[in-house]
């Protein structure tokens, strides 16, 4: 049985068009474009994130509970900046909440809404309001040097920033980093 060969395009332009019209090539080019955009924006998103000792802060949760970063000395803690209007933050919300059952997490809602609005948001989404700090004016976020949300700082037992992630990160990545520092 003789196999027939596919028709050969008449010139290079037709061959290139035929190649680019294949679905997998379109998908690959789209993914490459997304990666390039992500890599181009990453330096801006990282901003001038703090390195070394984490900025000390004392504040209150939206329920009035005092929160001091110094109280977590001797154990790893995750400081997580997010916003109610951020779609990427919504993707991370449930995994951060689950993680907070095993490790100390300080959730800092930045530039979002007032305390009452955040309380309603926390209730609606099953979040622990005792761990949520309202950084309405973005001053805490500025102290940590982040320019975008979500921004996650994992602080080691010594009080130094050990890991920083701006943008989406997997729950496994966060859990592994916290476990590593124990």
Short mmCIF file of C-alpha atoms in Angstrom, two decimals:
data_model
loop_
_atom_site.label_atom_id
_atom_site.label_comp_id
_atom_site.label_asym_id
_atom_site.label_seq_id
_atom_site.Cartn_x
_atom_site.Cartn_y
_atom_site.Cartn_z
CA UNK A 1 0.00 0.00 0.00
CA UNK A 2 1.45 3.28 -1.09
CA UNK A 3 1.09 6.26 1.25
CA UNK A 4 0.28 9.57 -0.33
CA UNK A 5 2.21 12.62 0.72
CA UNK A 6 0.42 15.78 1.77
CA UNK A 7 0.38 18.46 -0.88
CA UNK A 8 3.49 20.62 -0.89
CA UNK A 9 2.80 24.35 -0.65
CA UNK A 10 3.88 26.33 -3.67
CA UNK A 11 6.11 28.72 -1.79
CA UNK A 12 7.54 29.52 1.62
CA UNK A 13 4.81 32.03 2.49
CA UNK A 14 2.10 29.43 2.06
CA UNK A 15 4.13 26.94 4.09
CA UNK A 16 4.55 29.44 6.91
CA UNK A 17 0.83 30.29 6.89
CA UNK A 18 -0.11 26.61 6.96
CA UNK A 19 2.22 26.04 9.92
CA UNK A 20 0.90 29.02 11.88
CA UNK A 21 -2.71 27.99 11.30
CA UNK A 22 -2.24 24.78 13.23
CA UNK A 23 -4.00 24.99 16.57
CA UNK A 24 -1.09 23.80 18.71
CA UNK A 25 1.20 26.41 17.16
CA UNK A 26 -1.31 29.17 17.94
CA UNK A 27 -1.60 27.95 21.52
CA UNK A 28 2.17 27.76 21.90
CA UNK A 29 2.64 31.29 20.54
CA UNK A 30 -0.08 32.58 22.87
CA UNK A 31 1.60 30.95 25.88
CA UNK A 32 4.98 32.38 24.87
CA UNK A 33 3.43 35.84 24.60
CA UNK A 34 1.95 35.49 28.11
CA UNK A 35 5.30 34.39 29.51
CA UNK A 36 7.06 37.34 27.88
CA UNK A 37 4.50 39.80 29.31
CA UNK A 38 4.81 38.20 32.76
CA UNK A 39 8.62 38.38 32.68
CA UNK A 40 8.49 41.98 31.49
CA UNK A 41 6.15 43.01 34.33
CA UNK A 42 7.85 41.00 37.07
CA UNK A 43 10.54 43.59 37.94
CA UNK A 44 7.86 46.27 38.28
CA UNK A 45 5.67 44.01 40.44
CA UNK A 46 8.58 43.14 42.73
CA UNK A 47 9.28 46.83 43.30
CA UNK A 48 11.80 47.46 46.03
CA UNK A 49 10.69 44.60 48.25
CA UNK A 50 12.29 44.53 51.63
CA UNK A 51 15.21 42.18 52.21
CA UNK A 52 16.75 41.27 55.53
CA UNK A 53 14.85 42.22 58.69
CA UNK A 54 11.09 42.47 58.17
CA UNK A 55 9.58 45.86 59.00
CA UNK A 56 8.25 45.75 62.55
CA UNK A 57 4.62 46.70 62.88
CA UNK A 58 1.91 46.84 65.51
CA UNK A 59 -1.68 47.12 64.40
CA UNK A 60 -5.12 45.66 64.99
CA UNK A 61 -7.19 43.14 63.10
CA UNK A 62 -10.56 44.24 61.77
CA UNK A 63 -12.08 42.76 64.94
CA UNK A 64 -9.83 44.90 67.18
CA UNK A 65 -7.41 42.13 68.13
CA UNK A 66 -3.82 43.42 68.49
CA UNK A 67 -1.36 42.09 65.92
CA UNK A 68 2.39 42.55 66.34
CA UNK A 69 4.88 40.96 64.00
CA UNK A 70 7.31 40.63 66.93
CA UNK A 71 4.90 38.17 68.60
CA UNK A 72 5.79 35.61 65.94
CA UNK A 73 9.53 35.68 66.63
CA UNK A 74 10.92 32.14 66.79
CA UNK A 75 8.55 30.70 64.19
CA UNK A 76 7.94 31.25 60.49
CA UNK A 77 5.05 33.56 59.64
CA UNK A 78 3.45 34.53 56.35
CA UNK A 79 2.49 38.16 55.75
CA UNK A 80 0.08 38.18 52.82
CA UNK A 81 -1.01 41.40 51.08
CA UNK A 82 -4.17 41.16 49.01
CA UNK A 83 -7.16 43.20 47.90
CA UNK A 84 -10.87 42.49 47.60
CA UNK A 85 -10.89 43.75 44.00
CA UNK A 86 -7.92 41.59 42.87
CA UNK A 87 -8.85 38.53 40.73
CA UNK A 88 -5.53 36.77 41.40
CA UNK A 89 -6.05 37.28 45.14
CA UNK A 90 -9.41 35.55 44.79
CA UNK A 91 -7.66 32.52 43.31
CA UNK A 92 -5.31 32.35 46.31
CA UNK A 93 -7.85 33.18 49.03
CA UNK A 94 -8.99 29.65 49.91
CA UNK A 95 -5.49 28.17 49.91
CA UNK A 96 -4.17 30.99 52.13
CA UNK A 97 -7.08 30.45 54.52
CA UNK A 98 -6.37 26.68 54.67
CA UNK A 99 -2.68 27.38 55.23
CA UNK A 100 -3.55 29.65 58.17
CA UNK A 101 -4.89 26.63 60.04
CA UNK A 102 -1.35 25.13 60.14
CA UNK A 103 0.92 28.19 60.15
CA UNK A 104 0.71 31.78 61.41
CA UNK A 105 -0.65 34.03 58.66
CA UNK A 106 -1.26 37.77 58.80
CA UNK A 107 -3.70 38.71 56.04
CA UNK A 108 -3.35 42.36 55.08
CA UNK A 109 -6.17 43.74 52.93
CA UNK A 110 -4.72 46.76 51.19
CA UNK A 111 -6.60 49.59 49.50
CA UNK A 112 -9.88 47.72 49.67
CA UNK A 113 -12.69 48.92 51.98
CA UNK A 114 -13.44 49.96 55.54
CA UNK A 115 -13.43 47.53 58.49
CA UNK A 116 -17.18 46.89 58.31
CA UNK A 117 -16.93 46.07 54.62
CA UNK A 118 -13.98 43.75 55.25
CA UNK A 119 -15.87 42.02 58.08
CA UNK A 120 -18.76 41.35 55.70
CA UNK A 121 -16.31 40.19 53.01
CA UNK A 122 -14.57 37.84 55.45
CA UNK A 123 -17.88 36.37 56.59
CA UNK A 124 -19.08 35.91 53.01
CA UNK A 125 -15.87 34.11 52.01
CA UNK A 126 -15.27 32.06 55.15
CA UNK A 127 -12.16 33.95 56.22
CA UNK A 128 -10.93 34.39 59.80
CA UNK A 129 -11.44 38.11 60.54
CA UNK A 130 -9.05 37.94 63.53
CA UNK A 131 -6.16 37.50 61.06
CA UNK A 132 -7.18 40.32 58.70
CA UNK A 133 -5.58 43.75 58.97
CA UNK A 134 -7.03 46.71 57.07
CA UNK A 135 -4.23 48.59 55.30
CA UNK A 136 -6.67 51.00 53.68
CA UNK A 137 -4.06 53.61 52.75
CA UNK A 138 -1.38 51.08 51.74
CA UNK A 139 1.21 52.17 54.34
CA UNK A 140 2.09 48.63 55.47
CA UNK A 141 2.40 47.51 51.87
CA UNK A 142 4.68 50.46 51.20
CA UNK A 143 6.82 49.56 54.24
CA UNK A 144 7.34 46.10 52.74
CA UNK A 145 8.15 47.65 49.34
CA UNK A 146 5.51 45.80 47.34
CA UNK A 147 3.86 47.49 44.38
CA UNK A 148 1.28 44.87 43.43
CA UNK A 149 -1.05 42.34 45.01
CA UNK A 150 -0.99 39.58 45.87
CA UNK A 151 2.36 39.94 47.61
CA UNK A 152 3.50 37.28 50.04
CA UNK A 153 6.38 37.64 52.47
CA UNK A 154 7.52 34.61 54.42
CA UNK A 155 9.44 35.68 57.47
CA UNK A 156 11.76 33.24 59.18
CA UNK A 157 12.03 32.56 62.90
CA UNK A 158 14.89 35.09 63.06
CA UNK A 159 12.63 37.93 61.85
CA UNK A 160 14.24 38.16 58.42
CA UNK A 161 12.34 38.03 55.14
CA UNK A 162 13.22 34.61 53.75
CA UNK A 163 10.94 34.41 50.69
CA UNK A 164 8.98 36.94 48.65
CA UNK A 165 6.44 36.18 45.98
CA UNK A 166 4.55 38.88 44.10
CA UNK A 167 1.73 37.49 42.01
CA UNK A 168 0.14 34.07 42.14
CA UNK A 169 1.91 31.26 43.91
CA UNK A 170 0.74 27.74 44.55
CA UNK A 171 -0.43 26.55 47.95
CA UNK A 172 2.24 23.85 47.78
CA UNK A 173 4.93 26.47 47.24
CA UNK A 174 3.78 28.47 50.25
CA UNK A 175 3.42 25.42 52.47
CA UNK A 176 6.87 24.12 51.46
CA UNK A 177 8.54 27.45 52.22
CA UNK A 178 6.94 27.65 55.66
CA UNK A 179 7.80 24.02 56.40
CA UNK A 180 11.41 24.61 55.31
CA UNK A 181 11.82 27.38 57.89
CA UNK A 182 10.55 25.37 60.87
#
